[in-house]
Amino acid sequence: MRVLVLLAVALPTTSLRVSRRRLAVAAPAPLATLVPARPAVASGDARAFARQGMSAFEKGNVEESIKLFDAAEEADPRYATRLWQRGLSYYYADRFKDARKQFLMDVAENPNDTEEAVWHLLAMARTEGLAKARPQMIKMGRDPRRVMRTVEEAFRNGDAESIGALEAIATDGGAGDRFYASLYRGLLAEAAGQPKVSADWISRAVENKEYSQSGDYMYALAKVHQSRRK
């Protein structure tokens, strides 16, 4: 979870898995022992900018979202290491080096969150190729989510067995697991240079109507991905 910055919101039914990315941005708690005191308005402005950035991204305004996330950091520098949303925006703006830098900072905050390592790998693969990037995939702790442990195996190993296990969850898992397995199967295919396979799996993620009302930021990401790859 995003320490001091993000508050998790539980889904109303246990049939849908909650991702740490279905989160609202909150003001950081006081860090008097770590950073100099700042006026309260700065943190409030940062929170507002971050929320506006998320809203802009969800509407497909990727470049605008980056400006707003940057404004959040400028208003309160403590946000810099928690703006995982900005890393996603960098990725879809083709700013892959910036994305890698952001996700490396995120890993320090969330050492057991597989998604940080996966997105770092995806950004690296876009500039260096998947074969070269894969051995450099960040080592993470054990993610509590079964679907994300399966995602990690597929991205780290890329063998038929691990990819097959991911595809099985995309077919037979609960609504949230089906969404995440489909999304990351599509992202893996894109990194492997398989645009048609990628588009098919991303479409499956977007067409998961059972999950579409979850409020998960990553569902909006799947729609942004689909739109920008047309």
PDB file of C-alpha atoms in Angstrom:
ATOM      1  CA  MET A   1       0.000   0.000   0.000  1.00  0.00           C
ATOM      2  CA  ARG A   2       1.032   3.586  -0.489  1.00  0.00           C
ATOM      3  CA  VAL A   3       2.405   4.526   2.914  1.00  0.00           C
ATOM      4  CA  LEU A   4       1.219   7.945   4.103  1.00  0.00           C
ATOM      5  CA  VAL A   5      -0.167   8.877   0.717  1.00  0.00           C
ATOM      6  CA  LEU A   6      -2.919   6.522  -0.387  1.00  0.00           C
ATOM      7  CA  LEU A   7      -5.980   5.128   1.327  1.00  0.00           C
ATOM      8  CA  ALA A   8      -7.363   1.804   0.108  1.00  0.00           C
ATOM      9  CA  VAL A   9     -11.078   1.566  -0.639  1.00  0.00           C
ATOM     10  CA  ALA A  10     -12.604  -1.888  -0.282  1.00  0.00           C
ATOM     11  CA  LEU A  11     -14.823  -3.281  -3.004  1.00  0.00           C
ATOM     12  CA  PRO A  12     -18.370  -4.036  -1.896  1.00  0.00           C
ATOM     13  CA  THR A  13     -18.134  -7.740  -2.705  1.00  0.00           C
ATOM     14  CA  THR A  14     -15.480 -10.308  -1.954  1.00  0.00           C
ATOM     15  CA  SER A  15     -15.872 -11.736  -5.446  1.00  0.00           C
ATOM     16  CA  LEU A  16     -13.786  -8.871  -6.824  1.00  0.00           C
ATOM     17  CA  ARG A  17     -10.143  -8.692  -5.857  1.00  0.00           C
ATOM     18  CA  VAL A  18      -8.943  -5.281  -4.738  1.00  0.00           C
ATOM     19  CA  SER A  19      -5.782  -3.983  -6.342  1.00  0.00           C
ATOM     20  CA  ARG A  20      -3.639  -1.475  -4.516  1.00  0.00           C
ATOM     21  CA  ARG A  21      -4.203   0.666  -7.602  1.00  0.00           C
ATOM     22  CA  ARG A  22      -7.865   1.195  -6.736  1.00  0.00           C
ATOM     23  CA  LEU A  23      -6.826   3.965  -4.392  1.00  0.00           C
ATOM     24  CA  ALA A  24      -7.595   7.588  -3.662  1.00  0.00           C
ATOM     25  CA  VAL A  25      -4.842  10.138  -3.149  1.00  0.00           C
ATOM     26  CA  ALA A  26      -4.697  11.587   0.342  1.00  0.00           C
ATOM     27  CA  ALA A  27      -2.420  14.182   1.884  1.00  0.00           C
ATOM     28  CA  PRO A  28       0.759  12.774   3.441  1.00  0.00           C
ATOM     29  CA  ALA A  29       0.804  12.582   7.201  1.00  0.00           C
ATOM     30  CA  PRO A  30       3.226  14.967   8.968  1.00  0.00           C
ATOM     31  CA  LEU A  31       6.856  13.966   8.516  1.00  0.00           C
ATOM     32  CA  ALA A  32       8.451  16.463  10.858  1.00  0.00           C
ATOM     33  CA  THR A  33      11.408  14.216  11.541  1.00  0.00           C
ATOM     34  CA  LEU A  34      12.108  13.685   7.845  1.00  0.00           C
ATOM     35  CA  VAL A  35      11.406  16.962   6.087  1.00  0.00           C
ATOM     36  CA  PRO A  36      11.034  20.601   7.107  1.00  0.00           C
ATOM     37  CA  ALA A  37       7.534  21.698   8.016  1.00  0.00           C
ATOM     38  CA  ARG A  38       5.522  23.018   5.057  1.00  0.00           C
ATOM     39  CA  PRO A  39       2.362  25.118   5.017  1.00  0.00           C
ATOM     40  CA  ALA A  40      -0.763  22.967   5.163  1.00  0.00           C
ATOM     41  CA  VAL A  41      -2.000  24.443   1.899  1.00  0.00           C
ATOM     42  CA  ALA A  42       0.949  22.890   0.013  1.00  0.00           C
ATOM     43  CA  SER A  43      -0.116  19.368   0.882  1.00  0.00           C
ATOM     44  CA  GLY A  44      -3.718  20.181   0.063  1.00  0.00           C
ATOM     45  CA  ASP A  45      -2.708  21.577  -3.309  1.00  0.00           C
ATOM     46  CA  ALA A  46      -0.618  18.486  -4.011  1.00  0.00           C
ATOM     47  CA  ARG A  47      -3.552  16.217  -3.269  1.00  0.00           C
ATOM     48  CA  ALA A  48      -5.802  18.244  -5.548  1.00  0.00           C
ATOM     49  CA  PHE A  49      -3.258  18.220  -8.378  1.00  0.00           C
ATOM     50  CA  ALA A  50      -2.757  14.455  -8.033  1.00  0.00           C
ATOM     51  CA  ARG A  51      -6.488  13.800  -8.169  1.00  0.00           C
ATOM     52  CA  GLN A  52      -6.809  16.048 -11.212  1.00  0.00           C
ATOM     53  CA  GLY A  53      -3.953  14.159 -12.819  1.00  0.00           C
ATOM     54  CA  MET A  54      -5.706  10.853 -12.230  1.00  0.00           C
ATOM     55  CA  SER A  55      -8.920  12.253 -13.675  1.00  0.00           C
ATOM     56  CA  ALA A  56      -7.099  13.560 -16.744  1.00  0.00           C
ATOM     57  CA  PHE A  57      -5.507  10.176 -17.354  1.00  0.00           C
ATOM     58  CA  GLU A  58      -8.805   8.355 -16.965  1.00  0.00           C
ATOM     59  CA  LYS A  59     -10.200  10.623 -19.689  1.00  0.00           C
ATOM     60  CA  GLY A  60      -7.280   9.773 -21.957  1.00  0.00           C
ATOM     61  CA  ASN A  61      -5.464  13.090 -21.504  1.00  0.00           C
ATOM     62  CA  VAL A  62      -2.105  11.498 -20.784  1.00  0.00           C
ATOM     63  CA  GLU A  63       0.184  14.476 -21.376  1.00  0.00           C
ATOM     64  CA  GLU A  64      -2.049  16.743 -19.291  1.00  0.00           C
ATOM     65  CA  SER A  65      -1.994  14.209 -16.459  1.00  0.00           C
ATOM     66  CA  ILE A  66       1.805  14.380 -16.339  1.00  0.00           C
ATOM     67  CA  LYS A  67       1.701  18.156 -15.953  1.00  0.00           C
ATOM     68  CA  LEU A  68      -0.726  17.794 -13.059  1.00  0.00           C
ATOM     69  CA  PHE A  69       1.317  15.078 -11.352  1.00  0.00           C
ATOM     70  CA  ASP A  70       4.393  17.283 -11.733  1.00  0.00           C
ATOM     71  CA  ALA A  71       2.429  20.109 -10.121  1.00  0.00           C
ATOM     72  CA  ALA A  72       1.599  17.797  -7.210  1.00  0.00           C
ATOM     73  CA  GLU A  73       5.292  17.107  -6.655  1.00  0.00           C
ATOM     74  CA  GLU A  74       6.129  20.787  -6.932  1.00  0.00           C
ATOM     75  CA  ALA A  75       3.491  21.615  -4.319  1.00  0.00           C
ATOM     76  CA  ASP A  76       4.796  18.931  -1.965  1.00  0.00           C
ATOM     77  CA  PRO A  77       8.019  17.067  -2.883  1.00  0.00           C
ATOM     78  CA  ARG A  78       7.038  14.184  -0.599  1.00  0.00           C
ATOM     79  CA  TYR A  79       4.673  13.066  -3.355  1.00  0.00           C
ATOM     80  CA  ALA A  80       7.525  12.266  -5.742  1.00  0.00           C
ATOM     81  CA  THR A  81       8.075   8.706  -4.573  1.00  0.00           C
ATOM     82  CA  ARG A  82       4.362   7.882  -4.372  1.00  0.00           C
ATOM     83  CA  LEU A  83       3.175   9.019  -7.798  1.00  0.00           C
ATOM     84  CA  TRP A  84       2.957   5.582  -9.398  1.00  0.00           C
ATOM     85  CA  GLN A  85       0.191   7.033 -11.564  1.00  0.00           C
ATOM     86  CA  ARG A  86       2.743   9.363 -13.142  1.00  0.00           C
ATOM     87  CA  GLY A  87       4.865   6.353 -14.077  1.00  0.00           C
ATOM     88  CA  LEU A  88       1.920   4.927 -16.004  1.00  0.00           C
ATOM     89  CA  SER A  89       1.354   8.265 -17.713  1.00  0.00           C
ATOM     90  CA  TYR A  90       5.029   8.425 -18.675  1.00  0.00           C
ATOM     91  CA  TYR A  91       4.709   4.969 -20.220  1.00  0.00           C
ATOM     92  CA  TYR A  92       1.788   5.967 -22.442  1.00  0.00           C
ATOM     93  CA  ALA A  93       3.528   9.227 -23.358  1.00  0.00           C
ATOM     94  CA  ASP A  94       6.488   7.123 -24.580  1.00  0.00           C
ATOM     95  CA  ARG A  95       8.714   8.626 -21.894  1.00  0.00           C
ATOM     96  CA  PHE A  96      10.145   5.267 -20.975  1.00  0.00           C
ATOM     97  CA  LYS A  97      13.274   6.410 -19.126  1.00  0.00           C
ATOM     98  CA  ASP A  98      11.145   8.657 -16.920  1.00  0.00           C
ATOM     99  CA  ALA A  99       8.753   5.758 -16.343  1.00  0.00           C
ATOM    100  CA  ARG A 100      11.610   3.495 -15.248  1.00  0.00           C
ATOM    101  CA  LYS A 101      12.842   6.119 -12.800  1.00  0.00           C
ATOM    102  CA  GLN A 102       9.381   6.545 -11.299  1.00  0.00           C
ATOM    103  CA  PHE A 103       8.810   2.817 -10.872  1.00  0.00           C
ATOM    104  CA  LEU A 104      12.205   2.389  -9.219  1.00  0.00           C
ATOM    105  CA  MET A 105      11.132   4.965  -6.640  1.00  0.00           C
ATOM    106  CA  ASP A 106       7.830   3.147  -6.245  1.00  0.00           C
ATOM    107  CA  VAL A 107       9.592  -0.139  -5.513  1.00  0.00           C
ATOM    108  CA  ALA A 108      11.260   1.465  -2.509  1.00  0.00           C
ATOM    109  CA  GLU A 109       7.799   2.303  -1.169  1.00  0.00           C
ATOM    110  CA  ASN A 110       6.190  -1.039  -2.058  1.00  0.00           C
ATOM    111  CA  PRO A 111       8.764  -3.854  -2.105  1.00  0.00           C
ATOM    112  CA  ASN A 112       6.088  -6.570  -2.290  1.00  0.00           C
ATOM    113  CA  ASP A 113       4.031  -5.056  -5.104  1.00  0.00           C
ATOM    114  CA  THR A 114       4.658  -6.991  -8.301  1.00  0.00           C
ATOM    115  CA  GLU A 115       3.119  -4.315 -10.499  1.00  0.00           C
ATOM    116  CA  GLU A 116       5.991  -1.913  -9.871  1.00  0.00           C
ATOM    117  CA  ALA A 117       8.499  -4.484 -11.146  1.00  0.00           C
ATOM    118  CA  VAL A 118       6.314  -5.397 -14.117  1.00  0.00           C
ATOM    119  CA  TRP A 119       5.893  -1.806 -15.259  1.00  0.00           C
ATOM    120  CA  HIS A 120       9.597  -1.134 -14.826  1.00  0.00           C
ATOM    121  CA  LEU A 121      10.243  -4.160 -17.049  1.00  0.00           C
ATOM    122  CA  LEU A 122       7.669  -3.007 -19.602  1.00  0.00           C
ATOM    123  CA  ALA A 123       9.288   0.436 -19.841  1.00  0.00           C
ATOM    124  CA  MET A 124      12.729  -1.151 -20.201  1.00  0.00           C
ATOM    125  CA  ALA A 125      11.473  -3.543 -22.876  1.00  0.00           C
ATOM    126  CA  ARG A 126      10.244  -0.644 -24.999  1.00  0.00           C
ATOM    127  CA  THR A 127      13.781   0.732 -25.287  1.00  0.00           C
ATOM    128  CA  GLU A 128      15.956  -2.372 -24.985  1.00  0.00           C
ATOM    129  CA  GLY A 129      13.719  -5.240 -26.071  1.00  0.00           C
ATOM    130  CA  LEU A 130      12.067  -7.867 -23.880  1.00  0.00           C
ATOM    131  CA  ALA A 131      14.873 -10.434 -24.163  1.00  0.00           C
ATOM    132  CA  LYS A 132      17.439  -7.982 -22.820  1.00  0.00           C
ATOM    133  CA  ALA A 133      15.103  -6.460 -20.228  1.00  0.00           C
ATOM    134  CA  ARG A 134      13.784  -9.697 -18.721  1.00  0.00           C
ATOM    135  CA  PRO A 135      17.002 -10.730 -16.879  1.00  0.00           C
ATOM    136  CA  GLN A 136      17.022  -7.259 -15.299  1.00  0.00           C
ATOM    137  CA  MET A 137      13.516  -7.564 -13.852  1.00  0.00           C
ATOM    138  CA  ILE A 138      13.487  -6.249 -10.292  1.00  0.00           C
ATOM    139  CA  LYS A 139      13.370  -8.848  -7.528  1.00  0.00           C
ATOM    140  CA  MET A 140      10.315  -8.324  -5.353  1.00  0.00           C
ATOM    141  CA  GLY A 141       8.967  -9.806  -2.151  1.00  0.00           C
ATOM    142  CA  ARG A 142       5.961 -12.130  -2.173  1.00  0.00           C
ATOM    143  CA  ASP A 143       2.884 -10.360  -3.519  1.00  0.00           C
ATOM    144  CA  PRO A 144      -0.193 -11.418  -1.509  1.00  0.00           C
ATOM    145  CA  ARG A 145      -2.312 -11.596  -4.681  1.00  0.00           C
ATOM    146  CA  ARG A 146      -2.249 -14.967  -6.437  1.00  0.00           C
ATOM    147  CA  VAL A 147      -2.977 -13.432  -9.818  1.00  0.00           C
ATOM    148  CA  MET A 148      -0.016 -11.073  -9.487  1.00  0.00           C
ATOM    149  CA  ARG A 149       2.318 -13.885  -8.466  1.00  0.00           C
ATOM    150  CA  THR A 150       1.250 -15.638 -11.660  1.00  0.00           C
ATOM    151  CA  VAL A 151       1.801 -12.426 -13.629  1.00  0.00           C
ATOM    152  CA  GLU A 152       5.312 -12.185 -12.196  1.00  0.00           C
ATOM    153  CA  GLU A 153       6.127 -15.748 -13.253  1.00  0.00           C
ATOM    154  CA  ALA A 154       4.916 -15.074 -16.794  1.00  0.00           C
ATOM    155  CA  PHE A 155       6.917 -11.863 -17.124  1.00  0.00           C
ATOM    156  CA  ARG A 156      10.038 -13.188 -15.416  1.00  0.00           C
ATOM    157  CA  ASN A 157      10.183 -16.567 -17.163  1.00  0.00           C
ATOM    158  CA  GLY A 158       8.135 -16.199 -20.329  1.00  0.00           C
ATOM    159  CA  ASP A 159       7.770 -19.959 -20.692  1.00  0.00           C
ATOM    160  CA  ALA A 160       4.658 -21.689 -22.020  1.00  0.00           C
ATOM    161  CA  GLU A 161       3.717 -23.089 -18.610  1.00  0.00           C
ATOM    162  CA  SER A 162       3.698 -19.753 -16.786  1.00  0.00           C
ATOM    163  CA  ILE A 163       1.910 -17.981 -19.630  1.00  0.00           C
ATOM    164  CA  GLY A 164      -0.628 -20.801 -19.753  1.00  0.00           C
ATOM    165  CA  ALA A 165      -1.265 -20.441 -16.021  1.00  0.00           C
ATOM    166  CA  LEU A 166      -1.934 -16.727 -16.520  1.00  0.00           C
ATOM    167  CA  GLU A 167      -4.315 -17.413 -19.388  1.00  0.00           C
ATOM    168  CA  ALA A 168      -6.160 -19.955 -17.251  1.00  0.00           C
ATOM    169  CA  ILE A 169      -6.847 -17.312 -14.594  1.00  0.00           C
ATOM    170  CA  ALA A 170      -8.010 -14.925 -17.324  1.00  0.00           C
ATOM    171  CA  THR A 171     -10.586 -17.535 -18.296  1.00  0.00           C
ATOM    172  CA  ASP A 172     -11.665 -19.091 -15.008  1.00  0.00           C
ATOM    173  CA  GLY A 173     -10.807 -16.654 -12.192  1.00  0.00           C
ATOM    174  CA  GLY A 174     -13.030 -14.232 -10.345  1.00  0.00           C
ATOM    175  CA  ALA A 175     -13.911 -10.942 -12.009  1.00  0.00           C
ATOM    176  CA  GLY A 176     -10.915  -9.046 -10.652  1.00  0.00           C
ATOM    177  CA  ASP A 177      -8.479 -11.851 -11.347  1.00  0.00           C
ATOM    178  CA  ARG A 178      -9.820 -12.272 -14.887  1.00  0.00           C
ATOM    179  CA  PHE A 179      -9.346  -8.569 -15.491  1.00  0.00           C
ATOM    180  CA  TYR A 180      -5.768  -8.455 -14.205  1.00  0.00           C
ATOM    181  CA  ALA A 181      -4.737 -11.661 -15.938  1.00  0.00           C
ATOM    182  CA  SER A 182      -6.149 -10.409 -19.247  1.00  0.00           C
ATOM    183  CA  LEU A 183      -4.585  -6.961 -18.861  1.00  0.00           C
ATOM    184  CA  TYR A 184      -1.119  -8.241 -18.079  1.00  0.00           C
ATOM    185  CA  ARG A 185      -1.317 -11.008 -20.666  1.00  0.00           C
ATOM    186  CA  GLY A 186      -1.996  -8.262 -23.214  1.00  0.00           C
ATOM    187  CA  LEU A 187       0.846  -6.103 -21.924  1.00  0.00           C
ATOM    188  CA  LEU A 188       3.223  -9.060 -22.055  1.00  0.00           C
ATOM    189  CA  ALA A 189       2.226  -9.735 -25.664  1.00  0.00           C
ATOM    190  CA  GLU A 190       2.882  -6.102 -26.569  1.00  0.00           C
ATOM    191  CA  ALA A 191       6.346  -6.279 -24.994  1.00  0.00           C
ATOM    192  CA  ALA A 192       6.986  -9.453 -27.001  1.00  0.00           C
ATOM    193  CA  GLY A 193       6.105  -7.698 -30.273  1.00  0.00           C
ATOM    194  CA  GLN A 194       2.720  -9.388 -30.742  1.00  0.00           C
ATOM    195  CA  PRO A 195       0.300  -6.472 -31.302  1.00  0.00           C
ATOM    196  CA  LYS A 196      -2.660  -8.573 -32.465  1.00  0.00           C
ATOM    197  CA  VAL A 197      -2.413 -10.952 -29.504  1.00  0.00           C
ATOM    198  CA  SER A 198      -2.014  -7.945 -27.213  1.00  0.00           C
ATOM    199  CA  ALA A 199      -5.090  -6.191 -28.607  1.00  0.00           C
ATOM    200  CA  ASP A 200      -7.205  -9.320 -28.125  1.00  0.00           C
ATOM    201  CA  TRP A 201      -6.262  -9.701 -24.472  1.00  0.00           C
ATOM    202  CA  ILE A 202      -6.653  -5.990 -23.699  1.00  0.00           C
ATOM    203  CA  SER A 203     -10.114  -6.139 -25.273  1.00  0.00           C
ATOM    204  CA  ARG A 204     -10.995  -9.002 -22.948  1.00  0.00           C
ATOM    205  CA  ALA A 205      -9.917  -6.886 -19.995  1.00  0.00           C
ATOM    206  CA  VAL A 206     -12.001  -3.906 -21.116  1.00  0.00           C
ATOM    207  CA  GLU A 207     -15.008  -6.100 -21.908  1.00  0.00           C
ATOM    208  CA  ASN A 208     -15.039  -7.500 -18.356  1.00  0.00           C
ATOM    209  CA  LYS A 209     -18.295  -5.752 -17.468  1.00  0.00           C
ATOM    210  CA  GLU A 210     -18.416  -7.385 -14.054  1.00  0.00           C
ATOM    211  CA  TYR A 211     -15.278  -5.437 -13.160  1.00  0.00           C
ATOM    212  CA  SER A 212     -15.977  -2.254 -15.109  1.00  0.00           C
ATOM    213  CA  GLN A 213     -17.740  -0.575 -12.183  1.00  0.00           C
ATOM    214  CA  SER A 214     -15.019  -1.406  -9.668  1.00  0.00           C
ATOM    215  CA  GLY A 215     -13.504   2.075  -9.675  1.00  0.00           C
ATOM    216  CA  ASP A 216     -10.071   0.533 -10.244  1.00  0.00           C
ATOM    217  CA  TYR A 217      -7.625   2.968 -11.853  1.00  0.00           C
ATOM    218  CA  MET A 218      -6.185   0.076 -13.820  1.00  0.00           C
ATOM    219  CA  TYR A 219      -9.506  -0.535 -15.553  1.00  0.00           C
ATOM    220  CA  ALA A 220      -9.268   3.042 -16.827  1.00  0.00           C
ATOM    221  CA  LEU A 221      -5.680   2.270 -17.871  1.00  0.00           C
ATOM    222  CA  ALA A 222      -6.871  -0.679 -19.968  1.00  0.00           C
ATOM    223  CA  LYS A 223      -9.233   1.660 -21.809  1.00  0.00           C
ATOM    224  CA  VAL A 224      -6.481   4.253 -22.286  1.00  0.00           C
ATOM    225  CA  HIS A 225      -4.185   1.523 -23.636  1.00  0.00           C
ATOM    226  CA  GLN A 226      -6.807   0.352 -26.089  1.00  0.00           C
ATOM    227  CA  SER A 227      -7.465   3.901 -27.296  1.00  0.00           C
ATOM    228  CA  ARG A 228      -3.806   4.811 -27.793  1.00  0.00           C
ATOM    229  CA  ARG A 229      -2.981   1.619 -29.660  1.00  0.00           C
ATOM    230  CA  LYS A 230      -5.655   2.076 -32.326  1.00  0.00           C
TER     231      LYS A 230
END
